[in-house]
mmCIF file of C-alpha atoms in Angstrom:
data_model
loop_
_atom_site.group_PDB
_atom_site.id
_atom_site.type_symbol
_atom_site.label_atom_id
_atom_site.label_comp_id
_atom_site.label_asym_id
_atom_site.label_seq_id
_atom_site.Cartn_x
_atom_site.Cartn_y
_atom_site.Cartn_z
ATOM 1 C CA MET A 1 101.279 19.607 109.659
ATOM 2 C CA SER A 2 98.532 17.194 108.609
ATOM 3 C CA THR A 3 96.860 17.591 105.243
ATOM 4 C CA VAL A 4 93.159 18.306 104.944
ATOM 5 C CA SER A 5 91.185 15.423 103.476
ATOM 6 C CA PRO A 6 88.241 15.834 101.089
ATOM 7 C CA ALA A 7 85.863 14.827 103.873
ATOM 8 C CA GLU A 8 87.259 17.429 106.252
ATOM 9 C CA SER A 9 87.036 20.047 103.533
ATOM 10 C CA ALA A 10 83.435 19.126 102.809
ATOM 11 C CA GLU A 11 82.557 19.088 106.491
ATOM 12 C CA HIS A 12 84.296 22.426 107.090
ATOM 13 C CA GLU A 13 82.414 23.924 104.147
ATOM 14 C CA SER A 14 79.198 22.543 105.636
ATOM 15 C CA ALA A 15 80.092 24.087 108.987
ATOM 16 C CA GLU A 16 80.828 27.431 107.335
ATOM 17 C CA SER A 17 77.501 27.447 105.502
ATOM 18 C CA ALA A 18 75.741 26.434 108.703
ATOM 19 C CA GLY A 19 77.531 29.232 110.509
ATOM 20 C CA SER A 20 76.286 31.763 107.933
ATOM 21 C CA ALA A 21 72.746 30.508 108.423
ATOM 22 C CA ASP A 22 73.140 30.734 112.199
ATOM 23 C CA ARG A 23 74.326 34.312 111.973
ATOM 24 C CA ALA A 24 71.506 35.262 109.655
ATOM 25 C CA GLU A 25 68.618 33.429 111.288
ATOM 26 C CA GLY A 26 69.732 32.112 114.662
ATOM 27 C CA PHE A 27 69.934 28.456 115.670
ATOM 28 C CA ASP A 28 67.585 26.322 113.548
ATOM 29 C CA ARG A 29 66.466 23.542 115.908
ATOM 30 C CA PHE A 30 64.432 21.709 113.264
ATOM 31 C CA ARG A 31 67.575 21.176 111.211
ATOM 32 C CA TYR A 32 68.664 18.745 113.941
ATOM 33 C CA ALA A 33 65.308 17.061 114.556
ATOM 34 C CA GLY A 34 66.628 13.645 113.547
ATOM 35 C CA VAL A 35 69.655 13.587 115.827
ATOM 36 C CA PHE A 36 67.727 15.235 118.671
ATOM 37 C CA ALA A 37 65.105 12.479 118.417
ATOM 38 C CA LEU A 38 67.880 9.889 118.655
ATOM 39 C CA LEU A 39 69.337 11.557 121.744
ATOM 40 C CA PHE A 40 65.922 11.417 123.434
ATOM 41 C CA LEU A 41 65.621 7.719 122.573
ATOM 42 C CA PHE A 42 69.165 6.987 123.775
ATOM 43 C CA GLY A 43 68.376 8.730 127.062
ATOM 44 C CA THR A 44 65.264 6.593 127.431
ATOM 45 C CA GLU A 45 67.148 3.408 126.592
ATOM 46 C CA THR A 46 69.880 3.944 129.168
ATOM 47 C CA PHE A 47 67.592 3.502 132.187
ATOM 48 C CA LEU A 48 64.522 1.820 130.720
ATOM 49 C CA VAL A 49 65.309 -1.676 131.975
ATOM 50 C CA SER A 50 65.577 -0.608 135.629
ATOM 51 C CA PRO A 51 61.831 -0.100 136.338
ATOM 52 C CA LEU A 52 60.974 -3.136 134.193
ATOM 53 C CA LEU A 53 63.326 -5.578 135.941
ATOM 54 C CA PRO A 54 60.713 -7.334 138.135
ATOM 55 C CA THR A 55 58.344 -7.840 135.191
ATOM 56 C CA ILE A 56 61.083 -8.987 132.823
ATOM 57 C CA SER A 57 62.589 -11.414 135.338
ATOM 58 C CA ASP A 58 59.178 -12.975 136.066
ATOM 59 C CA ASP A 59 58.328 -13.303 132.375
ATOM 60 C CA ILE A 60 61.568 -14.985 131.249
ATOM 61 C CA GLY A 61 61.990 -16.978 134.444
ATOM 62 C CA VAL A 62 65.233 -15.589 135.907
ATOM 63 C CA SER A 63 66.183 -13.644 139.007
ATOM 64 C CA GLU A 64 66.202 -9.865 139.013
ATOM 65 C CA ALA A 65 69.982 -9.937 139.472
ATOM 66 C CA ALA A 66 70.328 -12.075 136.337
ATOM 67 C CA ALA A 67 68.014 -9.793 134.358
ATOM 68 C CA ALA A 68 70.077 -6.806 135.513
ATOM 69 C CA SER A 69 73.047 -8.255 133.611
ATOM 70 C CA SER A 70 71.342 -6.868 130.501
ATOM 71 C CA VAL A 71 71.986 -3.359 131.880
ATOM 72 C CA THR A 72 75.633 -4.241 132.489
ATOM 73 C CA ALA A 73 75.899 -5.551 128.920
ATOM 74 C CA TYR A 74 74.628 -2.234 127.528
ATOM 75 C CA VAL A 75 76.978 -0.089 129.618
ATOM 76 C CA LEU A 76 80.060 -2.244 129.008
ATOM 77 C CA ALA A 77 79.456 -2.463 125.262
ATOM 78 C CA TYR A 78 79.126 1.316 125.054
ATOM 79 C CA ALA A 79 82.096 2.129 127.283
ATOM 80 C CA VAL A 80 84.508 -0.300 125.613
ATOM 81 C CA THR A 81 83.602 0.277 121.961
ATOM 82 C CA ALA A 82 82.829 4.024 121.908
ATOM 83 C CA PRO A 83 86.447 5.231 121.382
ATOM 84 C CA PHE A 84 86.958 2.761 118.524
ATOM 85 C CA LEU A 85 83.690 3.710 116.849
ATOM 86 C CA GLY A 86 84.354 7.404 117.428
ATOM 87 C CA LEU A 87 87.596 6.957 115.487
ATOM 88 C CA VAL A 88 85.632 5.297 112.673
ATOM 89 C CA SER A 89 83.291 8.299 112.569
ATOM 90 C CA ASP A 90 86.204 10.753 112.477
ATOM 91 C CA ARG A 91 87.808 8.918 109.573
ATOM 92 C CA PHE A 92 84.842 7.866 107.480
ATOM 93 C CA GLY A 93 82.245 10.550 108.152
ATOM 94 C CA ARG A 94 79.268 11.116 110.425
ATOM 95 C CA ARG A 95 76.489 9.905 108.154
ATOM 96 C CA ARG A 96 77.760 6.335 107.904
ATOM 97 C CA ALA A 97 78.295 5.977 111.643
ATOM 98 C CA LEU A 98 74.927 7.568 112.395
ATOM 99 C CA LEU A 99 72.936 5.430 109.993
ATOM 100 C CA ALA A 100 74.717 2.202 110.944
ATOM 101 C CA GLY A 101 74.158 2.900 114.636
ATOM 102 C CA THR A 102 70.515 3.845 114.077
ATOM 103 C CA VAL A 103 69.732 0.695 112.103
ATOM 104 C CA LEU A 104 71.478 -1.488 114.698
ATOM 105 C CA PHE A 105 69.630 0.315 117.504
ATOM 106 C CA THR A 106 66.323 -0.455 115.776
ATOM 107 C CA VAL A 107 67.213 -4.130 115.321
ATOM 108 C CA SER A 108 68.534 -4.534 118.865
ATOM 109 C CA ASN A 109 65.377 -3.149 120.449
ATOM 110 C CA ALA A 110 63.232 -5.375 118.258
ATOM 111 C CA ALA A 111 65.384 -8.330 119.378
ATOM 112 C CA ALA A 112 64.833 -7.355 123.020
ATOM 113 C CA ALA A 113 61.096 -7.209 122.394
ATOM 114 C CA VAL A 114 61.005 -10.802 121.129
ATOM 115 C CA SER A 115 63.419 -12.194 123.756
ATOM 116 C CA THR A 116 62.090 -15.267 125.504
ATOM 117 C CA GLY A 117 65.236 -15.998 127.495
ATOM 118 C CA LEU A 118 68.119 -14.262 129.206
ATOM 119 C CA ALA A 119 70.720 -14.980 126.513
ATOM 120 C CA LEU A 120 68.936 -13.120 123.705
ATOM 121 C CA LEU A 121 67.997 -10.274 126.053
ATOM 122 C CA VAL A 122 71.610 -9.756 127.127
ATOM 123 C CA ILE A 123 72.881 -9.970 123.543
ATOM 124 C CA SER A 124 70.251 -7.476 122.380
ATOM 125 C CA ARG A 125 71.234 -5.006 125.105
ATOM 126 C CA ALA A 126 74.918 -5.363 124.222
ATOM 127 C CA LEU A 127 74.045 -4.646 120.578
ATOM 128 C CA ALA A 128 72.051 -1.600 121.689
ATOM 129 C CA GLY A 129 75.106 -0.338 123.567
ATOM 130 C CA LEU A 130 77.223 -0.923 120.462
ATOM 131 C CA ALA A 131 74.676 0.978 118.361
ATOM 132 C CA ALA A 132 74.605 3.935 120.749
ATOM 133 C CA ALA A 133 78.412 3.942 120.826
ATOM 134 C CA ALA A 134 78.463 4.225 117.027
ATOM 135 C CA ALA A 135 75.793 6.915 116.739
ATOM 136 C CA GLY A 136 76.306 8.932 119.955
ATOM 137 C CA PRO A 137 79.800 10.382 119.354
ATOM 138 C CA ALA A 138 78.890 10.973 115.701
ATOM 139 C CA ILE A 139 75.843 12.992 116.817
ATOM 140 C CA TRP A 140 77.859 15.282 119.075
ATOM 141 C CA ALA A 141 80.516 15.716 116.392
ATOM 142 C CA HIS A 142 77.853 16.461 113.759
ATOM 143 C CA ILE A 143 76.255 19.144 115.935
ATOM 144 C CA SER A 144 79.626 20.721 116.725
ATOM 145 C CA GLU A 145 80.846 20.926 113.147
ATOM 146 C CA THR A 146 77.595 22.151 111.583
ATOM 147 C CA THR A 147 76.911 25.033 113.987
ATOM 148 C CA SER A 148 78.760 28.306 114.268
ATOM 149 C CA ASP A 149 80.803 29.013 117.369
ATOM 150 C CA ARG A 150 78.194 31.625 118.315
ATOM 151 C CA VAL A 151 75.479 29.030 118.962
ATOM 152 C CA ARG A 152 77.437 25.783 119.421
ATOM 153 C CA GLY A 153 76.960 25.660 123.171
ATOM 154 C CA ARG A 154 73.237 26.294 122.831
ATOM 155 C CA ALA A 155 72.899 23.485 120.282
ATOM 156 C CA LEU A 156 74.893 20.997 122.366
ATOM 157 C CA GLY A 157 73.022 22.054 125.507
ATOM 158 C CA LEU A 158 69.679 21.409 123.825
ATOM 159 C CA GLY A 159 70.877 17.994 122.700
ATOM 160 C CA MET A 160 72.001 17.155 126.233
ATOM 161 C CA ALA A 161 68.691 18.439 127.616
ATOM 162 C CA LEU A 162 66.780 16.130 125.286
ATOM 163 C CA PHE A 163 68.963 13.212 126.355
ATOM 164 C CA SER A 164 68.039 14.018 129.968
ATOM 165 C CA CYS A 165 64.375 14.336 128.968
ATOM 166 C CA GLY A 166 64.578 10.771 127.718
ATOM 167 C CA GLN A 167 65.390 9.716 131.269
ATOM 168 C CA VAL A 168 62.815 11.988 132.917
ATOM 169 C CA VAL A 169 59.942 11.615 130.444
ATOM 170 C CA GLY A 170 60.808 8.645 128.238
ATOM 171 C CA VAL A 171 61.493 6.156 131.025
ATOM 172 C CA PRO A 172 58.185 6.798 132.867
ATOM 173 C CA LEU A 173 56.321 6.654 129.540
ATOM 174 C CA GLY A 174 58.034 3.362 128.762
ATOM 175 C CA GLY A 175 57.018 2.068 132.190
ATOM 176 C CA LEU A 176 53.433 3.212 131.623
ATOM 177 C CA LEU A 177 53.317 1.511 128.233
ATOM 178 C CA ALA A 178 54.774 -1.644 129.754
ATOM 179 C CA GLY A 179 52.043 -1.587 132.390
ATOM 180 C CA LEU A 180 49.341 -1.313 129.737
ATOM 181 C CA ALA A 181 50.663 -3.694 127.091
ATOM 182 C CA GLY A 182 53.553 -5.642 128.638
ATOM 183 C CA TRP A 183 57.265 -4.909 128.916
ATOM 184 C CA ARG A 184 57.926 -5.913 125.302
ATOM 185 C CA SER A 185 55.827 -3.002 124.059
ATOM 186 C CA ALA A 186 58.330 -0.522 125.514
ATOM 187 C CA PHE A 187 61.108 -1.979 123.377
ATOM 188 C CA TRP A 188 58.855 -2.100 120.309
ATOM 189 C CA ALA A 189 58.152 1.598 120.855
ATOM 190 C CA LEU A 190 61.899 2.324 120.952
ATOM 191 C CA ALA A 191 62.437 0.318 117.768
ATOM 192 C CA LEU A 192 59.613 2.083 115.911
ATOM 193 C CA GLY A 193 60.673 5.518 117.160
ATOM 194 C CA THR A 194 64.253 4.927 116.020
ATOM 195 C CA ALA A 195 63.129 3.689 112.606
ATOM 196 C CA ALA A 196 60.982 6.809 112.223
ATOM 197 C CA ALA A 197 64.086 8.982 112.704
ATOM 198 C CA VAL A 198 65.900 7.436 109.711
ATOM 199 C CA PRO A 199 64.196 9.580 107.015
ATOM 200 C CA LEU A 200 65.119 12.723 108.965
ATOM 201 C CA LEU A 201 68.740 11.586 109.255
ATOM 202 C CA LEU A 202 68.940 10.859 105.538
ATOM 203 C CA ARG A 203 67.688 14.355 104.777
ATOM 204 C CA GLN A 204 69.505 16.321 107.478
ATOM 205 C CA VAL A 205 72.945 14.657 107.742
ATOM 206 C CA ARG A 206 74.905 15.147 104.540
ATOM 207 C CA PRO A 207 77.177 12.419 103.163
ATOM 208 C CA THR A 208 80.934 12.944 103.196
ATOM 209 C CA THR A 209 83.737 11.136 101.420
ATOM 210 C CA ALA A 210 86.112 8.842 103.310
ATOM 211 C CA GLN A 211 88.867 10.638 105.176
ATOM 212 C CA GLY A 212 91.402 7.809 105.000
ATOM 213 C CA VAL A 213 93.827 6.668 107.687
ATOM 214 C CA ARG A 214 96.677 9.042 108.489
ATOM 215 C CA VAL A 215 98.165 7.100 111.430
ATOM 216 C CA GLY A 216 97.875 3.620 112.872
ATOM 217 C CA ALA A 217 94.679 2.582 114.616
ATOM 218 C CA VAL A 218 96.224 2.639 118.103
ATOM 219 C CA ARG A 219 97.755 6.088 117.612
ATOM 220 C CA GLY A 220 94.476 7.380 116.206
ATOM 221 C CA LEU A 221 92.540 5.900 119.095
ATOM 222 C CA LEU A 222 94.796 7.589 121.662
ATOM 223 C CA ALA A 223 95.312 10.831 119.726
ATOM 224 C CA ALA A 224 92.892 12.785 121.950
ATOM 225 C CA TRP A 225 95.118 12.038 124.955
ATOM 226 C CA GLY A 226 98.014 13.667 123.116
ATOM 227 C CA VAL A 227 96.251 17.047 122.949
ATOM 228 C CA PRO A 228 96.965 18.832 126.269
ATOM 229 C CA THR A 229 93.577 20.526 126.566
ATOM 230 C CA LEU A 230 91.694 17.324 125.779
ATOM 231 C CA ARG A 231 93.876 15.261 128.103
ATOM 232 C CA GLU A 232 93.234 17.629 130.989
ATOM 233 C CA GLY A 233 89.536 17.672 130.097
ATOM 234 C CA LEU A 234 89.287 13.872 130.218
ATOM 235 C CA LEU A 235 91.028 13.731 133.603
ATOM 236 C CA VAL A 236 88.700 16.397 135.003
ATOM 237 C CA ASN A 237 85.768 14.504 133.478
ATOM 238 C CA THR A 238 86.794 11.348 135.341
ATOM 239 C CA ALA A 239 87.026 13.142 138.689
ATOM 240 C CA PHE A 240 83.775 15.053 138.158
ATOM 241 C CA HIS A 241 81.736 11.945 137.401
ATOM 242 C CA ALA A 242 83.358 9.937 140.169
ATOM 243 C CA ALA A 243 81.764 12.578 142.409
ATOM 244 C CA ASN A 244 78.602 13.143 140.382
ATOM 245 C CA LEU A 245 77.404 9.725 139.252
ATOM 246 C CA GLY A 246 79.401 7.780 141.799
ATOM 247 C CA ALA A 247 77.494 9.530 144.587
ATOM 248 C CA TYR A 248 74.243 9.381 142.607
ATOM 249 C CA THR A 249 74.453 5.582 142.711
ATOM 250 C CA PHE A 250 73.670 5.829 146.437
ATOM 251 C CA LEU A 251 71.254 8.770 146.353
ATOM 252 C CA GLY A 252 68.178 6.601 146.910
ATOM 253 C CA ALA A 253 69.793 4.816 149.852
ATOM 254 C CA LEU A 254 70.953 8.170 151.236
ATOM 255 C CA LEU A 255 67.458 9.685 151.177
ATOM 256 C CA VAL A 256 65.857 6.586 152.672
ATOM 257 C CA ASP A 257 68.471 6.525 155.418
ATOM 258 C CA ARG A 258 68.104 10.244 156.208
ATOM 259 C CA PHE A 259 64.382 10.827 155.676
ATOM 260 C CA ASP A 260 62.784 7.381 155.299
ATOM 261 C CA LEU A 261 61.307 8.282 151.894
ATOM 262 C CA SER A 262 58.905 5.915 150.141
ATOM 263 C CA VAL A 263 59.494 4.425 146.704
ATOM 264 C CA GLU A 264 56.928 6.838 145.275
ATOM 265 C CA ALA A 265 58.726 9.821 146.819
ATOM 266 C CA LEU A 266 62.049 8.612 145.393
ATOM 267 C CA GLY A 267 60.412 8.554 141.963
ATOM 268 C CA LEU A 268 59.540 12.231 142.360
ATOM 269 C CA VAL A 269 63.137 12.935 143.351
ATOM 270 C CA GLY A 270 64.137 11.300 140.058
ATOM 271 C CA VAL A 271 62.014 13.865 138.239
ATOM 272 C CA LEU A 272 63.820 16.614 140.171
ATOM 273 C CA VAL A 273 67.160 15.121 139.114
ATOM 274 C CA GLY A 274 66.132 15.160 135.459
ATOM 275 C CA ALA A 275 64.701 18.667 135.645
ATOM 276 C CA GLY A 276 67.951 19.926 137.142
ATOM 277 C CA SER A 277 69.948 18.226 134.380
ATOM 278 C CA VAL A 278 67.762 19.768 131.676
ATOM 279 C CA ALA A 279 68.016 23.233 133.226
ATOM 280 C CA GLY A 280 71.781 22.922 133.657
ATOM 281 C CA SER A 281 72.286 21.745 130.069
ATOM 282 C CA LEU A 282 70.329 24.659 128.624
ATOM 283 C CA LEU A 283 71.908 27.175 131.010
ATOM 284 C CA GLY A 284 75.412 25.855 130.387
ATOM 285 C CA GLY A 285 74.972 26.115 126.630
ATOM 286 C CA ARG A 286 73.758 29.704 126.745
ATOM 287 C CA LEU A 287 76.363 30.881 129.257
ATOM 288 C CA GLY A 288 79.100 29.186 127.255
ATOM 289 C CA ASP A 289 77.984 30.917 124.066
ATOM 290 C CA ARG A 290 77.952 34.289 125.850
ATOM 291 C CA ALA A 291 81.445 33.690 127.197
ATOM 292 C CA ARG A 292 82.773 32.870 123.725
ATOM 293 C CA ALA A 293 80.993 35.896 122.265
ATOM 294 C CA ALA A 294 82.909 37.965 124.814
ATOM 295 C CA GLY A 295 86.164 36.424 123.647
ATOM 296 C CA ARG A 296 86.475 33.747 126.373
ATOM 297 C CA THR A 297 87.372 30.461 124.686
ATOM 298 C CA ASP A 298 88.880 28.925 127.836
ATOM 299 C CA LEU A 299 85.712 27.343 129.313
ATOM 300 C CA PRO A 300 85.677 29.682 132.327
ATOM 301 C CA LEU A 301 82.669 27.990 133.970
ATOM 302 C CA LEU A 302 84.185 24.518 134.479
ATOM 303 C CA GLY A 303 85.511 25.337 137.933
ATOM 304 C CA LEU A 304 82.135 26.813 138.918
ATOM 305 C CA TRP A 305 80.289 23.646 137.933
ATOM 306 C CA GLY A 306 82.628 21.594 140.132
ATOM 307 C CA LEU A 307 82.118 23.951 143.077
ATOM 308 C CA LEU A 308 78.331 23.877 142.675
ATOM 309 C CA LEU A 309 78.473 20.083 142.513
ATOM 310 C CA ALA A 310 80.344 19.992 145.834
ATOM 311 C CA VAL A 311 77.792 22.308 147.458
ATOM 312 C CA GLY A 312 74.851 20.302 146.101
ATOM 313 C CA ILE A 313 76.229 16.949 147.243
ATOM 314 C CA ALA A 314 77.092 18.334 150.679
ATOM 315 C CA LEU A 315 73.552 19.654 151.149
ATOM 316 C CA ALA A 316 72.055 16.343 150.006
ATOM 317 C CA ALA A 317 74.299 14.384 152.376
ATOM 318 C CA LYS A 318 74.233 16.569 155.482
ATOM 319 C CA GLY A 319 71.938 19.560 154.889
ATOM 320 C CA PRO A 320 69.477 20.069 157.762
ATOM 321 C CA GLY A 321 65.981 19.057 156.676
ATOM 322 C CA LEU A 322 64.455 17.549 153.555
ATOM 323 C CA VAL A 323 63.880 20.905 151.823
ATOM 324 C CA LEU A 324 67.559 21.831 151.905
ATOM 325 C CA ALA A 325 68.520 18.321 150.804
ATOM 326 C CA LEU A 326 66.192 18.551 147.795
ATOM 327 C CA ALA A 327 67.538 22.028 147.000
ATOM 328 C CA GLY A 328 71.011 20.516 147.104
ATOM 329 C CA ILE A 329 69.992 17.785 144.675
ATOM 330 C CA THR A 330 68.677 20.419 142.280
ATOM 331 C CA VAL A 331 71.952 22.374 142.439
ATOM 332 C CA TRP A 332 73.840 19.082 142.068
ATOM 333 C CA PHE A 333 72.234 18.245 138.741
ATOM 334 C CA VAL A 334 72.161 21.768 137.381
ATOM 335 C CA ALA A 335 75.948 21.624 137.830
ATOM 336 C CA SER A 336 76.036 18.209 136.161
ATOM 337 C CA GLY A 337 74.116 19.404 133.108
ATOM 338 C CA GLY A 338 76.216 22.540 132.735
ATOM 339 C CA PHE A 339 79.487 20.642 133.077
ATOM 340 C CA VAL A 340 78.602 17.959 130.524
ATOM 341 C CA THR A 341 77.554 20.608 127.996
ATOM 342 C CA ASP A 342 80.846 22.463 128.471
ATOM 343 C CA GLN A 343 82.780 19.218 128.048
ATOM 344 C CA GLN A 344 80.994 18.343 124.806
ATOM 345 C CA THR A 345 81.766 21.858 123.573
ATOM 346 C CA LEU A 346 85.426 21.262 124.422
ATOM 347 C CA ALA A 347 85.441 17.929 122.574
ATOM 348 C CA GLY A 348 83.815 19.512 119.538
ATOM 349 C CA THR A 349 86.080 22.541 119.344
ATOM 350 C CA VAL A 350 89.675 21.854 120.399
ATOM 351 C CA ALA A 351 90.665 19.269 117.764
ATOM 352 C CA PRO A 352 88.145 19.240 114.876
ATOM 353 C CA GLU A 353 89.681 16.110 113.318
ATOM 354 C CA LEU A 354 89.072 14.197 116.589
ATOM 355 C CA ARG A 355 85.558 15.360 117.441
ATOM 356 C CA ALA A 356 83.846 11.956 117.644
ATOM 357 C CA THR A 357 86.837 10.203 119.228
ATOM 358 C CA SER A 358 87.083 12.919 121.892
ATOM 359 C CA SER A 359 83.353 12.709 122.605
ATOM 360 C CA ALA A 360 83.601 8.927 122.896
ATOM 361 C CA TRP A 361 86.433 9.225 125.399
ATOM 362 C CA LEU A 362 84.266 11.577 127.449
ATOM 363 C CA THR A 363 81.709 8.800 127.786
ATOM 364 C CA SER A 364 84.294 6.137 128.577
ATOM 365 C CA THR A 365 85.957 8.264 131.272
ATOM 366 C CA MET A 366 82.512 9.112 132.637
ATOM 367 C CA TYR A 367 81.775 5.405 133.130
ATOM 368 C CA ALA A 368 85.243 4.838 134.595
ATOM 369 C CA GLY A 369 84.741 7.690 137.042
ATOM 370 C CA THR A 370 81.287 6.437 137.964
ATOM 371 C CA GLY A 371 82.615 2.995 138.809
ATOM 372 C CA LEU A 372 85.488 4.435 140.845
ATOM 373 C CA GLY A 373 83.245 6.824 142.750
ATOM 374 C CA ALA A 374 80.579 4.205 143.471
ATOM 375 C CA TRP A 375 83.231 1.824 144.794
ATOM 376 C CA ALA A 376 84.680 4.540 147.044
ATOM 377 C CA VAL A 377 81.295 5.631 148.466
ATOM 378 C CA GLY A 378 80.325 1.997 149.003
ATOM 379 C CA ALA A 379 83.446 1.435 151.095
ATOM 380 C CA PHE A 380 81.941 3.610 153.868
ATOM 381 C CA ALA A 381 79.653 1.998 156.426
ATOM 382 C CA ASP A 382 77.658 5.247 156.676
ATOM 383 C CA VAL A 383 76.259 6.249 153.273
ATOM 384 C CA SER A 384 75.914 9.918 154.313
ATOM 385 C CA ALA A 385 79.545 10.102 155.368
ATOM 386 C CA GLY A 386 80.675 8.315 152.212
ATOM 387 C CA THR A 387 78.635 10.598 149.967
ATOM 388 C CA LEU A 388 80.005 13.698 151.675
ATOM 389 C CA ALA A 389 83.638 12.578 151.757
ATOM 390 C CA VAL A 390 83.866 11.057 148.285
ATOM 391 C CA GLY A 391 81.221 13.066 146.438
ATOM 392 C CA ALA A 392 81.936 16.542 147.775
ATOM 393 C CA GLY A 393 85.666 15.861 148.058
ATOM 394 C CA LEU A 394 86.108 14.727 144.457
ATOM 395 C CA ALA A 395 83.824 17.539 143.269
ATOM 396 C CA LEU A 396 86.281 20.033 144.794
ATOM 397 C CA VAL A 397 89.119 18.197 143.041
ATOM 398 C CA ALA A 398 87.165 18.530 139.782
ATOM 399 C CA ALA A 399 86.586 22.244 140.490
ATOM 400 C CA LEU A 400 90.321 22.792 140.910
ATOM 401 C CA GLY A 401 90.949 20.717 137.791
ATOM 402 C CA GLY A 402 88.422 22.853 135.911
ATOM 403 C CA VAL A 403 90.290 26.028 136.864
ATOM 404 C CA LEU A 404 93.589 24.493 135.719
ATOM 405 C CA LEU A 405 91.962 23.279 132.511
ATOM 406 C CA SER A 406 90.747 26.808 131.790
ATOM 407 C CA ARG A 407 94.348 27.995 132.120
ATOM 408 C CA VAL A 408 95.563 25.277 129.756
ATOM 409 C CA ALA A 409 92.850 26.207 127.236
ATOM 410 C CA ARG A 410 93.757 29.893 127.553
ATOM 411 C CA ALA A 411 97.435 29.147 126.944
ATOM 412 C CA ALA A 412 96.570 26.976 123.941
ATOM 413 C CA ALA A 413 94.426 29.773 122.488
ATOM 414 C CA VAL A 414 97.265 32.282 122.883
ATOM 415 C CA SER A 415 99.808 29.988 121.236
ATOM 416 C CA ARG A 416 97.505 28.977 118.386
ATOM 417 C CA PRO A 417 98.554 30.467 115.013
ATOM 418 C CA ALA A 418 96.434 33.385 113.866
ATOM 419 C CA GLY A 419 93.502 32.310 111.774
ATOM 420 C CA GLN A 420 93.509 28.719 113.006
ATOM 421 C CA ALA A 421 90.136 27.478 114.268
#
C-alpha cells in the first residue's frame, strides 16, 4: 500500500473542505473562474489558426499547406508531452503546472503575434501546445479534487462546456478581430487574456508541497494503464473518438457532397456542432451527478453516449433530407459532450494519485483515435459510405465498450475496501 504524501494530504484536506462548502452552498462557479477562463482560451486556441490560414500564409509569404504545419505542431506537442506533464502535475502539485503552463501560453501567443516567418510561427504553436499540455491535465485534476462527488460531474461538465464555447464563440471572435486589426491581433488577445487569468489562478489554486517520486518515471507514466478501470476507459476513449472526431474530419466534405452547402452554411453547422457539445457537456455532468447520488458509481451512461453517437453519425451520413442530417449532427455532438464529461469524471475519481496523468492520457488517446478514424474514413472513395461504416461502426464498438467498462467499474467498486474513496 502506498503512503500518503504531504501534498496528497493537503490536497485531500482541500477537497474535503471544498466538499463541505459544496454541500452547504452548492457548486461555487466563481471559485473556478481562473481555470474556466483558461479552458475557454484553450478551446479558442485549438482551432483559431484554421480560419486565419489564408491571411497568415499571404502575410508571411508561404503556402497555406506550409502555414497549416503550425496546427500540426500544436497538436503533436500536446499529444506527445501531455502524459509526461500530467505526471509532473501529479507529483509536484497543480499550482506549479498551472502557472508554468499559463505563463508559457502567454509567451507563445505573443511570439506568434510577432512572427514574421514560418519558423517562429511553428515554434510558437509548438510551445502553445506544450503549455496547454502542462496546464490542461492540471486543470481537470484540480477541479476533480476540489469538488465533492455530489457536484463533480457538474463542475467538469461546465469546464468542458466552456472549452467548447471557446471553439464556438472564441474562434469567430478571433476571426472578427483579425479582420478588423490583422491576424496578429487575435494572438495578442489570447496572450492578454491568458495573462489576465494569472491573478485569479494565484488566488484560487492553493499551493501544495512536492509529492516526491515513488516509482520510476516510466512506471509512473504508464501507471494509469495498470488500473483496470482506467485502462478500459482509455481503450473506449480511443474507439469513441476514432468514430467521433475521425468522422468529423470529413463532415464538411460530407455535407457539401450530399447537399451542396456553401461555405457560409458550413460555418453555421459549426455553430450547431459547438452548441451540441456545450449542451452535452452540461447534460452529462448533471446526469452523472444524479447517478452517483443514487449510488451508481459505474458510469452507467457511457454505453448510451456511444449509441447516440452511432445514431447521430448515421443520420448525418445517410438520413433523408438536410433537416434530419442536421438533427443527427446535433445528437452526434450532444453524445460527444456527454461522453467526454463522463471520461474526465472517471479520470478524476478512479485513481486520485493519477488524476492529471489519467486526464493527459485521455487527450493522447483522443488524438490517436482521431488520426486512426480519419485515415479509415479517408480510405473510402465515397465519403458518405466511409462516414457511415467507420463512424457509426466504431461508435457501436465504443457503446459496447462503455457497457463493459461500466461492469468493470461496478466490480471495482464492490471489491474496494470499505471507506476507501
